[in-house]
Tab-separated table of C-alpha atoms in Angstrom:
chain	number	residue	atom	x	y	z
T	1	UNK	CA	203.192	127.538	88.508
T	2	UNK	CA	204.010	126.675	84.890
T	3	UNK	CA	201.176	125.854	82.551
T	4	UNK	CA	200.402	122.109	82.560
T	5	UNK	CA	200.654	121.977	78.776
T	6	UNK	CA	204.410	122.707	78.957
T	7	UNK	CA	206.023	119.401	77.838
T	8	UNK	CA	209.460	120.458	79.137
T	9	UNK	CA	208.302	120.281	82.764
T	10	UNK	CA	208.671	116.978	84.611
T	11	UNK	CA	205.595	117.379	86.766
T	12	UNK	CA	206.388	114.320	88.877
T	13	UNK	CA	209.394	116.225	90.298
T	14	UNK	CA	207.717	119.613	90.742
T	15	UNK	CA	207.846	120.645	94.435
T	16	UNK	CA	204.091	121.262	94.656
T	17	UNK	CA	203.307	117.922	93.047
T	18	UNK	CA	205.699	116.181	95.427
T	19	UNK	CA	203.996	117.946	98.334
T	20	UNK	CA	200.595	116.773	97.078
T	21	UNK	CA	201.891	113.202	96.877
T	22	UNK	CA	203.087	113.363	100.490
T	23	UNK	CA	199.669	114.610	101.596
T	24	UNK	CA	197.982	111.783	99.673
T	25	UNK	CA	200.225	109.114	101.183
T	26	UNK	CA	199.440	110.437	104.667
T	27	UNK	CA	195.708	109.930	104.108
T	28	UNK	CA	194.845	113.441	102.961
T	29	UNK	CA	192.172	114.668	100.573
T	30	UNK	CA	193.359	117.108	97.911
T	31	UNK	CA	192.013	119.102	94.984
T	32	UNK	CA	193.799	119.212	91.639
T	33	UNK	CA	193.035	120.403	88.096
T	34	UNK	CA	191.980	117.788	85.540
T	35	UNK	CA	191.151	117.875	81.829
T	36	UNK	CA	187.876	119.807	82.189
T	37	UNK	CA	187.179	120.569	85.859
T	38	UNK	CA	188.857	120.509	89.248
T	39	UNK	CA	188.895	117.141	90.932
T	40	UNK	CA	189.054	115.825	94.471
T	41	UNK	CA	191.432	112.970	95.079
T	42	UNK	CA	192.848	110.644	97.674
T	43	UNK	CA	194.638	107.312	97.928
T	44	UNK	CA	192.210	104.593	96.768
T	45	UNK	CA	193.464	101.996	99.259
T	46	UNK	CA	192.839	104.267	102.251
T	47	UNK	CA	189.195	103.699	103.139
T	48	UNK	CA	189.103	106.476	105.746
T	49	UNK	CA	190.363	109.026	103.198
T	50	UNK	CA	187.804	107.894	100.627
T	51	UNK	CA	184.970	108.115	103.144
T	52	UNK	CA	186.089	111.608	104.136
T	53	UNK	CA	186.143	112.650	100.460
T	54	UNK	CA	182.621	111.267	100.008
T	55	UNK	CA	181.440	113.170	103.082
T	56	UNK	CA	182.933	116.411	101.739
T	57	UNK	CA	181.079	115.894	98.452
T	58	UNK	CA	177.915	114.705	100.251
T	59	UNK	CA	178.024	111.796	97.806
T	60	UNK	CA	176.564	108.375	98.473
T	61	UNK	CA	179.186	105.616	98.804
T	62	UNK	CA	176.907	103.463	96.601
T	63	UNK	CA	177.716	105.535	93.510
T	64	UNK	CA	181.342	104.430	93.195
T	65	UNK	CA	184.359	106.493	92.183
T	66	UNK	CA	186.816	106.770	89.287
T	67	UNK	CA	190.496	105.845	89.495
T	68	UNK	CA	192.781	107.950	87.304
T	69	UNK	CA	196.317	106.909	86.360
T	70	UNK	CA	199.382	108.177	84.502
T	71	UNK	CA	199.601	105.062	82.319
T	72	UNK	CA	197.926	101.708	81.857
T	73	UNK	CA	200.632	99.977	83.904
T	74	UNK	CA	199.488	101.782	87.045
T	75	UNK	CA	196.058	100.187	86.607
T	76	UNK	CA	197.400	96.670	85.993
T	77	UNK	CA	196.178	95.119	89.281
T	78	UNK	CA	192.639	96.248	88.475
T	79	UNK	CA	192.782	94.897	84.906
T	80	UNK	CA	193.716	91.311	85.768
T	81	UNK	CA	191.270	88.948	84.103
T	82	UNK	CA	190.658	91.083	81.008
T	83	UNK	CA	191.161	89.540	77.590
T	84	UNK	CA	193.807	90.725	75.144
T	85	UNK	CA	191.069	92.318	73.030
T	86	UNK	CA	189.603	94.159	76.006
T	87	UNK	CA	193.029	95.482	76.973
T	88	UNK	CA	193.537	96.675	73.398
T	89	UNK	CA	190.215	98.517	73.532
T	90	UNK	CA	191.433	100.387	76.605
T	91	UNK	CA	194.829	101.100	75.069
T	92	UNK	CA	193.220	102.468	71.900
T	93	UNK	CA	191.520	105.283	73.847
T	94	UNK	CA	194.221	106.105	76.419
T	95	UNK	CA	195.590	108.449	77.428
T	96	UNK	CA	192.446	110.422	76.844
T	97	UNK	CA	189.011	111.500	78.018
T	98	UNK	CA	187.375	108.054	78.156
T	99	UNK	CA	186.610	106.386	81.482
T	100	UNK	CA	185.994	102.649	81.184
T	101	UNK	CA	183.819	100.545	83.461
T	102	UNK	CA	185.782	97.304	83.741
T	103	UNK	CA	184.659	94.171	85.602
T	104	UNK	CA	185.671	94.512	89.262
T	105	UNK	CA	188.187	91.793	90.120
T	106	UNK	CA	188.246	92.293	93.884
T	107	UNK	CA	191.386	94.458	93.938
T	108	UNK	CA	189.448	97.688	94.646
T	109	UNK	CA	187.591	98.098	97.915
T	110	UNK	CA	183.817	98.444	98.047
T	111	UNK	CA	184.396	102.071	99.073
T	112	UNK	CA	185.638	102.569	95.470
T	113	UNK	CA	183.258	100.340	93.484
T	114	UNK	CA	180.148	101.271	95.465
T	115	UNK	CA	177.146	99.099	94.666
T	116	UNK	CA	178.541	98.062	91.284
T	117	UNK	CA	180.341	94.987	89.982
T	118	UNK	CA	182.462	97.268	87.784
T	119	UNK	CA	185.326	99.672	88.454
T	120	UNK	CA	185.702	103.019	86.670
T	121	UNK	CA	189.258	103.632	85.386
T	122	UNK	CA	190.947	106.202	83.146
T	123	UNK	CA	194.450	107.072	81.971
T	124	UNK	CA	194.637	110.852	81.956
T	125	UNK	CA	196.244	112.979	79.274
T	126	UNK	CA	196.593	115.996	81.591
T	127	UNK	CA	200.369	116.396	82.168
T	128	UNK	CA	199.964	117.654	85.728
T	129	UNK	CA	197.689	114.757	86.730
T	130	UNK	CA	200.068	112.308	85.050
T	131	UNK	CA	202.900	113.818	87.095
T	132	UNK	CA	200.854	113.586	90.271
T	133	UNK	CA	200.079	109.895	89.702
T	134	UNK	CA	203.766	109.243	89.013
T	135	UNK	CA	204.862	111.131	92.130
T	136	UNK	CA	202.276	109.201	94.166
T	137	UNK	CA	203.348	106.006	92.355
T	138	UNK	CA	199.865	104.792	91.551
T	139	UNK	CA	196.335	105.679	90.538
T	140	UNK	CA	194.255	108.174	92.483
T	141	UNK	CA	190.601	108.618	93.235
T	142	UNK	CA	189.291	111.313	90.902
T	143	UNK	CA	185.878	112.905	91.297
T	144	UNK	CA	184.672	116.397	90.461
T	145	UNK	CA	185.338	119.041	93.108
T	146	UNK	CA	181.830	120.046	94.083
T	147	UNK	CA	179.188	119.174	96.644
T	148	UNK	CA	176.564	116.815	95.212
T	149	UNK	CA	174.108	118.709	93.027
T	150	UNK	CA	176.337	121.773	92.542
T	151	UNK	CA	178.269	122.630	89.353
T	152	UNK	CA	181.830	121.225	89.191
T	153	UNK	CA	184.524	123.731	90.149
T	154	UNK	CA	186.426	125.062	87.147
T	155	UNK	CA	188.834	127.279	89.139
T	156	UNK	CA	190.826	126.966	92.354
T	157	UNK	CA	188.758	129.854	93.736
T	158	UNK	CA	185.552	127.855	93.200
T	159	UNK	CA	187.164	124.903	95.025
T	160	UNK	CA	187.940	127.172	97.993
T	161	UNK	CA	184.407	128.543	97.992
T	162	UNK	CA	182.961	125.043	98.111
T	163	UNK	CA	185.304	123.494	100.658
T	164	UNK	CA	187.143	126.293	102.486
T	165	UNK	CA	189.765	124.821	104.821
T	166	UNK	CA	188.329	121.278	104.745
T	167	UNK	CA	190.844	120.051	102.148
T	168	UNK	CA	194.390	119.108	103.068
T	169	UNK	CA	195.915	120.704	99.975
T	170	UNK	CA	194.947	122.411	96.716
T	171	UNK	CA	197.483	121.642	93.999
T	172	UNK	CA	198.200	124.779	91.951
T	173	UNK	CA	197.605	124.459	88.224
T	174	UNK	CA	195.100	124.908	85.428
T	175	UNK	CA	192.406	122.703	84.000
T	176	UNK	CA	192.864	121.398	80.465
T	177	UNK	CA	190.889	122.583	77.484
T	178	UNK	CA	187.978	120.127	77.603
T	179	UNK	CA	184.474	121.527	78.003
T	180	UNK	CA	182.983	118.365	79.532
T	181	UNK	CA	184.092	115.626	81.929
T	182	UNK	CA	185.210	112.326	80.431
T	183	UNK	CA	182.889	109.996	78.595
T	184	UNK	CA	182.086	106.807	80.531
T	185	UNK	CA	181.740	103.503	78.640
T	186	UNK	CA	181.073	99.888	79.659
T	187	UNK	CA	183.958	97.724	78.512
T	188	UNK	CA	181.913	94.513	78.206
T	189	UNK	CA	178.839	95.918	76.473
T	190	UNK	CA	180.393	98.956	74.774
T	191	UNK	CA	177.434	101.062	75.902
T	192	UNK	CA	177.990	104.710	76.786
T	193	UNK	CA	177.004	105.372	80.381
T	194	UNK	CA	177.769	109.123	80.194
T	195	UNK	CA	178.533	111.134	77.061
T	196	UNK	CA	181.740	113.170	77.104
C-alpha cells in the first residue's frame, strides 16, 4: 500500500479504505495506523461495537473514548452550543495532534463519553485516517491498539500479536512520524489533561 504521506493518493477511494468503511458500517471493530501509534476504531453510534472494542482493550467504559474526524464539519453535531471563540480555538489547532475535551451536548452516547460531561474530539492530519473518515462519512472512535496496561502497538504485527483474529479488519498502512499520542486539552479551562 502506498505511503500515507503521498498527497497524490485519494485515500477515501482506496480499495482497502473502502473495505474498512464497509466493515465499520456493519458494526465491525478495526485497527488502523494513526499519527503515532496504531488505533482501534468503530462506528461511534453503534453501542455494541463500542462495547466490543472496550472488551478487546479490557478498558473500563467509564474512561470515555476519542472521536477522530477528517475535518471539523464531521464533528459539527458534537460542537453545537460552542461559542464562536471556542470554535476558533479548535480550528486554530486542527488538523493536528491536539485532542480537545469539549462540553458534551448529548449527541454522543454514554458509551463514548464514559463518566465525563465532556467529549474528546480531534481532527487528524494523517492522510490515511482522513481518507477513512471520509469513506465512512463521519468521525470514528479512535483509541490506541493495545490491551489496557500494555504499550500501544506501533506496527501491524504488534496489533496482530495483541488481538490475533479478534478484529474484523486491519487496515494496511503506516503510522505517521509522531513519537507520542496527541495532547489532550480542556476547551473550557485550557488545562492540559495529557501532554503530547
